[in-house]
GROMACS .gro file of C-alpha atoms in nm:
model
  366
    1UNK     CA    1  -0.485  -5.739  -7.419
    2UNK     CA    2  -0.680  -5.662  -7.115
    3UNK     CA    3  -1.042  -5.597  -7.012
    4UNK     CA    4  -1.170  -5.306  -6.881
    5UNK     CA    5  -1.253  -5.463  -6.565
    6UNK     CA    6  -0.940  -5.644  -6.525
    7UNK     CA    7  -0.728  -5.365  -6.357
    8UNK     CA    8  -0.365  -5.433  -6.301
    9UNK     CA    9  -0.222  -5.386  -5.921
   10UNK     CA   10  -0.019  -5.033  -5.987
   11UNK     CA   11  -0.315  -4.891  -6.189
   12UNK     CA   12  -0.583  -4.992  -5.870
   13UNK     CA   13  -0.348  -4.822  -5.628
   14UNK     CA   14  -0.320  -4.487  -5.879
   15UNK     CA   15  -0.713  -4.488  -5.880
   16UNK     CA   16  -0.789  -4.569  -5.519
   17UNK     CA   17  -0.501  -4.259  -5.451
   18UNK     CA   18  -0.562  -4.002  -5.706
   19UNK     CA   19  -0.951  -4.077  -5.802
   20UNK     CA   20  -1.100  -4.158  -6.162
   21UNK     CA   21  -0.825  -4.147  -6.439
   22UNK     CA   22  -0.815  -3.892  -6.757
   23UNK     CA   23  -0.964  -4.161  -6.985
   24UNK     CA   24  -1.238  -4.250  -6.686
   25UNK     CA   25  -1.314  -3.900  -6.608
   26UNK     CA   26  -1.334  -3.810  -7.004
   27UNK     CA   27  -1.080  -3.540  -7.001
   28UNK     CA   28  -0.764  -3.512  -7.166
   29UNK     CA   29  -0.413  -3.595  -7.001
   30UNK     CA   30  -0.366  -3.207  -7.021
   31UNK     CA   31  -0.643  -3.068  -6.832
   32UNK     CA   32  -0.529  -3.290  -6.527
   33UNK     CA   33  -0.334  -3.170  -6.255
   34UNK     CA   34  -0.057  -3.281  -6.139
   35UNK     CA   35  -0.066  -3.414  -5.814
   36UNK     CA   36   0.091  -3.151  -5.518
   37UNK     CA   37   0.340  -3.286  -5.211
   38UNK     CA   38   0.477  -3.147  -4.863
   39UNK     CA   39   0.796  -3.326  -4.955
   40UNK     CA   40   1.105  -3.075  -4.912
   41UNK     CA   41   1.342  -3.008  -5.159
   42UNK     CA   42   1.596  -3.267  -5.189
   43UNK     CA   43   1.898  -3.101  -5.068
   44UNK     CA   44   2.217  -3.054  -4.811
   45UNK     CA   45   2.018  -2.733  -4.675
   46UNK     CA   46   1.691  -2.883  -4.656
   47UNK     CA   47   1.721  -3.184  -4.520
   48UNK     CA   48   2.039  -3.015  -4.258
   49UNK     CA   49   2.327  -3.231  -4.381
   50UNK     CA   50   2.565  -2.894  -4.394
   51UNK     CA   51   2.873  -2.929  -4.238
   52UNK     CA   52   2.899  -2.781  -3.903
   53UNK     CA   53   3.133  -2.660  -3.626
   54UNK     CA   54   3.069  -2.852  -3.280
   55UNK     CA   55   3.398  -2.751  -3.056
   56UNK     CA   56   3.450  -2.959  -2.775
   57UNK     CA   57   3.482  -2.799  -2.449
   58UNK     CA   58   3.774  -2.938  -2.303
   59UNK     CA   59   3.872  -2.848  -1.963
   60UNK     CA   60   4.229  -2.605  -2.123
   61UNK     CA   61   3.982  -2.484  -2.408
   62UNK     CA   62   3.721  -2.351  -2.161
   63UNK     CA   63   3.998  -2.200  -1.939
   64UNK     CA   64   4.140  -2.026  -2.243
   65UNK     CA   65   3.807  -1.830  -2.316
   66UNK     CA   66   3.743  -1.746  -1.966
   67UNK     CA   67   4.105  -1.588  -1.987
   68UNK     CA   68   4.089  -1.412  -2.270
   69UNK     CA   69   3.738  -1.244  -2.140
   70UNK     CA   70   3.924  -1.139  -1.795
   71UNK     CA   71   4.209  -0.993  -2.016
   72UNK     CA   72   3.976  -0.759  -2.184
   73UNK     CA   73   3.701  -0.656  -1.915
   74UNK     CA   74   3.969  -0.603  -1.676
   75UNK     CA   75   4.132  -0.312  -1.923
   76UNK     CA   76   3.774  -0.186  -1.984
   77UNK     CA   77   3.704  -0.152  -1.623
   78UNK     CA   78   3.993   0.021  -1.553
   79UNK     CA   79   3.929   0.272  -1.823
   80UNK     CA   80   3.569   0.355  -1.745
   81UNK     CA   81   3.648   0.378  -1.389
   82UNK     CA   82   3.912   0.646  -1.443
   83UNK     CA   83   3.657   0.810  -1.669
   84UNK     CA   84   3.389   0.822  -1.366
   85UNK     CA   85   3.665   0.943  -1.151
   86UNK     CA   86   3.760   1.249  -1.376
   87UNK     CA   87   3.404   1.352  -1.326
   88UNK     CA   88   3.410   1.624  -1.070
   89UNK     CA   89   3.042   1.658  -0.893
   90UNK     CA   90   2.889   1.814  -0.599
   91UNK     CA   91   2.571   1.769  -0.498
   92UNK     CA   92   2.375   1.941  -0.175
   93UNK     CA   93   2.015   1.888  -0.033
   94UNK     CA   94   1.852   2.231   0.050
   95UNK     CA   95   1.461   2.103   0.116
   96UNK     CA   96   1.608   2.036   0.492
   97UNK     CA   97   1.797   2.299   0.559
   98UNK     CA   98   1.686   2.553   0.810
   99UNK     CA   99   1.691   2.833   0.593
  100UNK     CA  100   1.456   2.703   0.320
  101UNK     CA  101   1.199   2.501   0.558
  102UNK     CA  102   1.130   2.765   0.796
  103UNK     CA  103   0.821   2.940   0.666
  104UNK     CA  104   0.737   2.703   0.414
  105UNK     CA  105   0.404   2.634   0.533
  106UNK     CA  106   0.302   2.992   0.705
  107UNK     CA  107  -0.024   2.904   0.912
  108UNK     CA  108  -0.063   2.577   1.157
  109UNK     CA  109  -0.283   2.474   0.970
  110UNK     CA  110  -0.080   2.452   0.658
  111UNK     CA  111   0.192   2.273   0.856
  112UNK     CA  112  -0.069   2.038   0.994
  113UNK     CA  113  -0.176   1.926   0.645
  114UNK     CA  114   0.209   1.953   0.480
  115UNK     CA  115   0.005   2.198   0.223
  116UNK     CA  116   0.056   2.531   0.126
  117UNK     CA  117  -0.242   2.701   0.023
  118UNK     CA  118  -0.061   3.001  -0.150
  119UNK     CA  119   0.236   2.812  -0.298
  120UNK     CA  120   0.498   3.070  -0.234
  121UNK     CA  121   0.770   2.881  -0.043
  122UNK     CA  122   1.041   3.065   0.054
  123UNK     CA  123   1.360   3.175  -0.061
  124UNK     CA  124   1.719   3.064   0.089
  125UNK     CA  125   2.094   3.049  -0.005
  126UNK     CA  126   2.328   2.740   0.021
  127UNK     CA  127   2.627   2.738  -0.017
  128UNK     CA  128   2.846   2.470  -0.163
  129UNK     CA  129   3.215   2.420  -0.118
  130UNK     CA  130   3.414   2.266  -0.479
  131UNK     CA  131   3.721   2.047  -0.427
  132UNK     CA  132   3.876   2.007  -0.737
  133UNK     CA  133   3.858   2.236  -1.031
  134UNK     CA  134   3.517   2.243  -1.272
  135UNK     CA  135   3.558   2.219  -1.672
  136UNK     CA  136   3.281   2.358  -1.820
  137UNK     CA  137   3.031   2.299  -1.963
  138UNK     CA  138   2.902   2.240  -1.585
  139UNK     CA  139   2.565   2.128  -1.577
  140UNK     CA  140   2.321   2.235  -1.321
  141UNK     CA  141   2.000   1.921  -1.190
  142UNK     CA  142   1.775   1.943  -0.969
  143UNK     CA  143   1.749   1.571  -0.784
  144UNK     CA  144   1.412   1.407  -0.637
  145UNK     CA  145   1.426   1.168  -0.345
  146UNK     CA  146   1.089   0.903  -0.303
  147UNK     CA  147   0.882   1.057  -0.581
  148UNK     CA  148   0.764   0.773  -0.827
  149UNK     CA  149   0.716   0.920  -1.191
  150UNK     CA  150   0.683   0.614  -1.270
  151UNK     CA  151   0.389   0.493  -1.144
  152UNK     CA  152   0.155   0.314  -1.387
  153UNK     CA  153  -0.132   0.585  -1.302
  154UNK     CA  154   0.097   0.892  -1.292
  155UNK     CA  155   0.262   0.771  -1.699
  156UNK     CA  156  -0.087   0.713  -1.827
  157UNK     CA  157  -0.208   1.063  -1.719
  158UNK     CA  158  -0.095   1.294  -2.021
  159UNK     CA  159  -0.231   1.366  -2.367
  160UNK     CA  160   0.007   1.396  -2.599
  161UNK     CA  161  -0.234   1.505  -2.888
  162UNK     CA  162  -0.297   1.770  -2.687
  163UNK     CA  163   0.045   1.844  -2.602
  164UNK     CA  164   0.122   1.857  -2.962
  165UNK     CA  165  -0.116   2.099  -3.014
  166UNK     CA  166  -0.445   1.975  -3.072
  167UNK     CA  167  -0.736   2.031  -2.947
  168UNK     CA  168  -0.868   1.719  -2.805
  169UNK     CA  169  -0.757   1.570  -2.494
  170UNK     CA  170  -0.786   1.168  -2.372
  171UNK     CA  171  -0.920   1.086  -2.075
  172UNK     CA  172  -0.627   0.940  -1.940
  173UNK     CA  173  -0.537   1.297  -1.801
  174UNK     CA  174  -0.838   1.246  -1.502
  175UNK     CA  175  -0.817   1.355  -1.237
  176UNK     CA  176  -0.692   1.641  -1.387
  177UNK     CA  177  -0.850   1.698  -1.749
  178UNK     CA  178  -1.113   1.961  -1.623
  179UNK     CA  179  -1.117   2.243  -1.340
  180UNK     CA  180  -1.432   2.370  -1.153
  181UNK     CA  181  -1.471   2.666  -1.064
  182UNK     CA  182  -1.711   2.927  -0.951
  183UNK     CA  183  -1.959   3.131  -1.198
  184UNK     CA  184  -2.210   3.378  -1.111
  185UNK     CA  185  -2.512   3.326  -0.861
  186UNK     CA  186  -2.240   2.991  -0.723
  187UNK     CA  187  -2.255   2.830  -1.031
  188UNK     CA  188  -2.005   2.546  -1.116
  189UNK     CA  189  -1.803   2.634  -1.485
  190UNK     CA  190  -1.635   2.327  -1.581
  191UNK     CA  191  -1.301   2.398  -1.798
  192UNK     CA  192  -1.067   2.172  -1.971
  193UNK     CA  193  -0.698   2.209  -1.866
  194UNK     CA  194  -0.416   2.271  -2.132
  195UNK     CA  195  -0.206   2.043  -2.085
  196UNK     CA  196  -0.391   1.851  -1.900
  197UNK     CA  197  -0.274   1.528  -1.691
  198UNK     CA  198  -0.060   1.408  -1.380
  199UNK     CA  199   0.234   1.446  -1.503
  200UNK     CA  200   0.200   1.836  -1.650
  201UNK     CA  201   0.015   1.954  -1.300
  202UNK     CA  202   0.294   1.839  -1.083
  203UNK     CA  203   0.550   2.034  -1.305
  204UNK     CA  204   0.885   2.137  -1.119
  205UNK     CA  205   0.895   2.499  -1.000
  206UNK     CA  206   1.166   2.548  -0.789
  207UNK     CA  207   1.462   2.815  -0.939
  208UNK     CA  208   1.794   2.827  -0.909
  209UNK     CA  209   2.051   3.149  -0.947
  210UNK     CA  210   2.457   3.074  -0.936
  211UNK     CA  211   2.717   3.276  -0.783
  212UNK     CA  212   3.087   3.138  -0.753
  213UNK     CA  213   3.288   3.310  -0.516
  214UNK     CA  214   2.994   3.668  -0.503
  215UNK     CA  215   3.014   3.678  -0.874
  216UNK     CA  216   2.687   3.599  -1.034
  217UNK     CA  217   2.686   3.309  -1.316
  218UNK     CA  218   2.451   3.264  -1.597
  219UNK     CA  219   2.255   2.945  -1.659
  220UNK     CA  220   2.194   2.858  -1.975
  221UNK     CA  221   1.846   2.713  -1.959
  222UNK     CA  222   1.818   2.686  -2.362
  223UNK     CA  223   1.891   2.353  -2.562
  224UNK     CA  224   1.839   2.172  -2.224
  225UNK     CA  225   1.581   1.905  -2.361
  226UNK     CA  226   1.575   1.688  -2.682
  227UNK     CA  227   1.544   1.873  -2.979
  228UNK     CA  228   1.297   1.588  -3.098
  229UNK     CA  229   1.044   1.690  -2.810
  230UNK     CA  230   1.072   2.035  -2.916
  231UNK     CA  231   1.048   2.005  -3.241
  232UNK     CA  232   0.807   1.724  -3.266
  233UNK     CA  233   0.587   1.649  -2.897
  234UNK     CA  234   0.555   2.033  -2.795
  235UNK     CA  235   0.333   2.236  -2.977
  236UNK     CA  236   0.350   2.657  -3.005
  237UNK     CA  237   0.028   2.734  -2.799
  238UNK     CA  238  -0.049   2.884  -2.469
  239UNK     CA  239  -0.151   2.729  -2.179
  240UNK     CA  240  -0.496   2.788  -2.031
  241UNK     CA  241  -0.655   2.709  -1.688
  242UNK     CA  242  -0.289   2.572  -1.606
  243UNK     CA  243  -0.193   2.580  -1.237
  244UNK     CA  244  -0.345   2.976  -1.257
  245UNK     CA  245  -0.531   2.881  -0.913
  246UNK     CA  246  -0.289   2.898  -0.619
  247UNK     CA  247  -0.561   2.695  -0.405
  248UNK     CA  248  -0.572   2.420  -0.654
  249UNK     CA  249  -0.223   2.451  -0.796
  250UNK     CA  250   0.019   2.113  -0.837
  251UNK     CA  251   0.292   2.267  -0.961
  252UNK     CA  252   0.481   2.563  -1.146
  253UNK     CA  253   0.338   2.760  -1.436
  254UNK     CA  254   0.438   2.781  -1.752
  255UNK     CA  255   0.665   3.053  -1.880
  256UNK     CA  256   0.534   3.160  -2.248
  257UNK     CA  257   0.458   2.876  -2.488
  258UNK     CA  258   0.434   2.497  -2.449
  259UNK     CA  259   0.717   2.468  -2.680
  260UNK     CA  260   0.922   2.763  -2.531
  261UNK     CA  261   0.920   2.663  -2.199
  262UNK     CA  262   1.199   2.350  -2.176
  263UNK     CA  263   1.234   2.317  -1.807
  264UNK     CA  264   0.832   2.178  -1.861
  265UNK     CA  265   0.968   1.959  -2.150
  266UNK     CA  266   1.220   1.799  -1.962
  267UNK     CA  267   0.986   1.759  -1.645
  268UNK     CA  268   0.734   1.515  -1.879
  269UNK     CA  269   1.013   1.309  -1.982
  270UNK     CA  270   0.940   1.066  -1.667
  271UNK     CA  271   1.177   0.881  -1.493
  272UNK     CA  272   1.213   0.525  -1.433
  273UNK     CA  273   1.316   0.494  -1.096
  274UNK     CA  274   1.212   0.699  -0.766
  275UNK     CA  275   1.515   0.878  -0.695
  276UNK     CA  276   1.625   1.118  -1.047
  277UNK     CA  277   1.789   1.366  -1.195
  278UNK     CA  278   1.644   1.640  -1.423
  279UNK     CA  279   1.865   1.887  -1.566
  280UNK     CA  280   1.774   2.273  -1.515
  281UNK     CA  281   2.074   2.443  -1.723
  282UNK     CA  282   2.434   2.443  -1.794
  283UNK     CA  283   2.708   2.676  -1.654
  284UNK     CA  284   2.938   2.778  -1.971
  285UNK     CA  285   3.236   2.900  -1.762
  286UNK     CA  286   3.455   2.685  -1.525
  287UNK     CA  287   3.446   2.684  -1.152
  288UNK     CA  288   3.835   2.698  -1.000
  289UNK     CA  289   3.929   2.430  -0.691
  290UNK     CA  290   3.807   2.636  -0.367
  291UNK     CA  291   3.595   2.791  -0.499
  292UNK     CA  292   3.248   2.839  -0.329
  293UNK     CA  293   2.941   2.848  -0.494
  294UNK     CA  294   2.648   2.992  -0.349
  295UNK     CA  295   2.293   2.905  -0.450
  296UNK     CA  296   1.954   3.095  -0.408
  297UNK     CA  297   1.692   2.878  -0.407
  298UNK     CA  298   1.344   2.940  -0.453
  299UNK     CA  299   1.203   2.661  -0.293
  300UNK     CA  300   0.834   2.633  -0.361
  301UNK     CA  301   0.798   2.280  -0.468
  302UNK     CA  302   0.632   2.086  -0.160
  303UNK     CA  303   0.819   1.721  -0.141
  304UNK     CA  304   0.739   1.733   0.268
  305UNK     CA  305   0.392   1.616   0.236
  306UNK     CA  306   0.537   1.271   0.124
  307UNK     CA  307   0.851   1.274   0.299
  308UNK     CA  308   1.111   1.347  -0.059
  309UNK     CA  309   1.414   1.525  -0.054
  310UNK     CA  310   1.583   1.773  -0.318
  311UNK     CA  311   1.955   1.841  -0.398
  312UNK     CA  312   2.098   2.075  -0.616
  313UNK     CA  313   2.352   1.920  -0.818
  314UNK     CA  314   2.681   2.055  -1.037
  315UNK     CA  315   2.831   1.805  -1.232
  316UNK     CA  316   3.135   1.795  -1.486
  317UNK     CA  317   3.069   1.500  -1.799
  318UNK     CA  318   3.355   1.281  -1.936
  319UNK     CA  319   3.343   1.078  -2.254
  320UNK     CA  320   3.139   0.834  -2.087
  321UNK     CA  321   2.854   1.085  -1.929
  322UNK     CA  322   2.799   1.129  -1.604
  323UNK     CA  323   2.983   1.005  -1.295
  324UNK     CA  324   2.831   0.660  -1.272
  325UNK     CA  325   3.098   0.360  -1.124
  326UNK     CA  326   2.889   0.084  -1.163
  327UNK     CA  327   3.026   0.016  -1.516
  328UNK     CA  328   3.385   0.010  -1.399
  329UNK     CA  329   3.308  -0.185  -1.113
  330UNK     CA  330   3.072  -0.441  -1.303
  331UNK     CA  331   3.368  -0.470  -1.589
  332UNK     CA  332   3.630  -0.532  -1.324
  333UNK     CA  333   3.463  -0.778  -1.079
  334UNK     CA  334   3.342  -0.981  -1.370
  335UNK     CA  335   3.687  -1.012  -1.555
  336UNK     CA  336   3.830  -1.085  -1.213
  337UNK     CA  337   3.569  -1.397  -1.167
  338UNK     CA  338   3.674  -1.514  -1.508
  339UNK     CA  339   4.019  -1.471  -1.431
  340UNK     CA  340   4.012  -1.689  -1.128
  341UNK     CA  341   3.764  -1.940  -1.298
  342UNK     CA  342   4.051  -1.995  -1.583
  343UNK     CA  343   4.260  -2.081  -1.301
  344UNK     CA  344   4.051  -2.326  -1.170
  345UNK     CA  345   4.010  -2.487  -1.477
  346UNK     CA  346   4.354  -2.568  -1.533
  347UNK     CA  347   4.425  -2.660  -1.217
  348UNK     CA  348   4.149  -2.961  -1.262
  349UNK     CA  349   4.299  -3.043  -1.594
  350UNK     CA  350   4.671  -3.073  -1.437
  351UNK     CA  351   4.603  -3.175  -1.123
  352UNK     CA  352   4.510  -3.521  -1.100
  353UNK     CA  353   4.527  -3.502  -1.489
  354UNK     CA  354   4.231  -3.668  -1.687
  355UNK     CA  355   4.216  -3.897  -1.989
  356UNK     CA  356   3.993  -3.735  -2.200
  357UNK     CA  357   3.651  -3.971  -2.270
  358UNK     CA  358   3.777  -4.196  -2.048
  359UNK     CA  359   3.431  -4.446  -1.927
  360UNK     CA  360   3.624  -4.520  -1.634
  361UNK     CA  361   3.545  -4.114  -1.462
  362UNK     CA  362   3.158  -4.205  -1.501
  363UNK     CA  363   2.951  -4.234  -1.205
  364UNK     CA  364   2.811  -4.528  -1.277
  365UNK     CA  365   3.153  -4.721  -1.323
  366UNK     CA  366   3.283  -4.568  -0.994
   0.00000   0.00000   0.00000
């Protein structure tokens, strides 16, 4: 027997740990609660004792990776580049040829300021020799030198509720979500711009017509952008108070609805880099080697006031896309590096050869 005030040593450390007990507290043992831990779970996965693969990377076993990654690049690379090769393209810059500059800006005042007041431009033909025979479907760009869609200012400016269809417009589209212009007795009538934004008033309006060898082609200028933007970002309304204004203009006009008109679709889709390609339409015949292909070119689009350039391009597609040979080339040079690491590699590990965890190679023993 034991007093009350006599505790033992484990109880003392339960009460100064947990608090009063059930008999001091004058509950029952079941209305206590059992007292919670952190603790993990007791196991292999818990407490990371599963097994594990740690390779060693030995001087042979490195070289045999490296190998085996230059034995398959090296086939890729070949394989894309052939695929760039087999794309047949041809590509011509018209914005500086005589024929479409001369006139461009009519007055000298206009070719003072690099700005047309009118916006006509002129019209020209180039012509454009093809080397090697064209597959169709040909597709048709239009190519911008030093223009920067991508400028943080230029994205921002666009509204795509309104583009949608809605009414309202965000503010992101200043400078260019309202138009002055003059009312009766001077006064100033304020009206919003559909679509409104950067990116909408600069839209694209030069036009291209194809004829290989005097024999007009048609360009297919349907089912050139994504049929998600058409279906989904472009809504079926008119535009209003949209580059109507030749003395204010930015850009082209558009031809019917928002959602009709996919030459404006493809023209908000901006670009990431300064130089770009946008495509126009698609040629659904094929072009024979020698043959020449002559372009008229409405050339209204004004890239001379900061100092861009425009090509016309034609360009077959392989399996890959586009003629790009940076793929090919990247596959090749690195397989070749990994190649000629492997061999280095092995050379080390033959010649001198090296006992493996041997104390003696440390610098500190040297």
């Amino acid at each position: 027997l034991r007093s009350r005030t006599a505790l033992t040593q484990p109880e003392t450390m339960r009460r100064a740990c947990w608090g009063k007990s059930a008999d001091d507290a004058g509950v029952t043992s079941s209305e206590t609660m059992a007292p919670t831990s952190s603790e993990p779970k007791n196991s292999r996965f818990t407490q990371q004792e599963l097994p594990a693969w740690r390779p060693i990377l030995t001087p042979a076993w490195v070289a045999g990776v490296l190998f085996c990654i230059g034995a398959l690049f090296i086939p890729l690379g070949v394989v894309c580049k052939m695929a760039s090769d087999s794309v047949v393209e041809v590509r011509y810059r018209y914005d500086n040829d005589a024929a479409c500059s001369a006139g461009f800006f009519p007055t000298p005042k206009e070719q003072l300021a690099q700005m047309s007041t009118n916006g006509s431009g002129t019209t020209c033909e180039v012509t454009i020799p093809v080397p090697k025979e064209m597959k169709a479907p040909i597709f048709v760009y239009y190519e911008l030198d030093n223009f920067y869609q991508n400028h943080r200012r230029y994205v921002k400016s666009r509204s795509d509720t309104q583009l949608a269809g809605g009414t309202a417009a965000d503010d992101f589209c200043s400078p260019q979500l309202d138009r002055n212009s003059a009312g009766v007795e001077g006064a100033v009538i304020s009206e919003r711009i559909n679509p409104c934004g950067l990116i909408a008033w600069s839209f694209f309006n030069d036009t291209y017509a194809i004829a290989v060898d005097g024999a007009p082609v048609v360009i297919d200028e349907k089912g050139i952008a994504w049929k998600s933007d058409v279906e989904y970002k472009f809504g079926s309304y008119a535009p209003s108070h949209f580059n109507d204004d030749p003395a204010t203009r930015g850009g082209g006009t558009i031809q019917g609805t928002v959602q009709q008109d996919e030459h404006f679709i493809v023209w908000m889709r901006t670009a990431a880099l300064s130089t770009f390609r946008k495509l126009w339409g698609v040629l659904r015949s094929d072009i024979p080697a020698g043959a020449v292909v002559t372009v008229q070119v409405a050339n209204r689009y004004n890239t001379y006031k900061f100092n861009g350039a425009k090509h016309v391009v034609l360009s077959t597609t392989s399996w890959l896309g586009g003629k790009n040979d940076f793929l090919g080339i990247a596959y090749l040079t690195v397989g070749a590096l990994c190649i000629a690491l492997s061999l280095v590699f092995i050379t080390l590990a033959i010649y001198p050869p090296r006992r493996q965890g041997d104390i003696n190679e440390l610098s500190w023993n040297k």
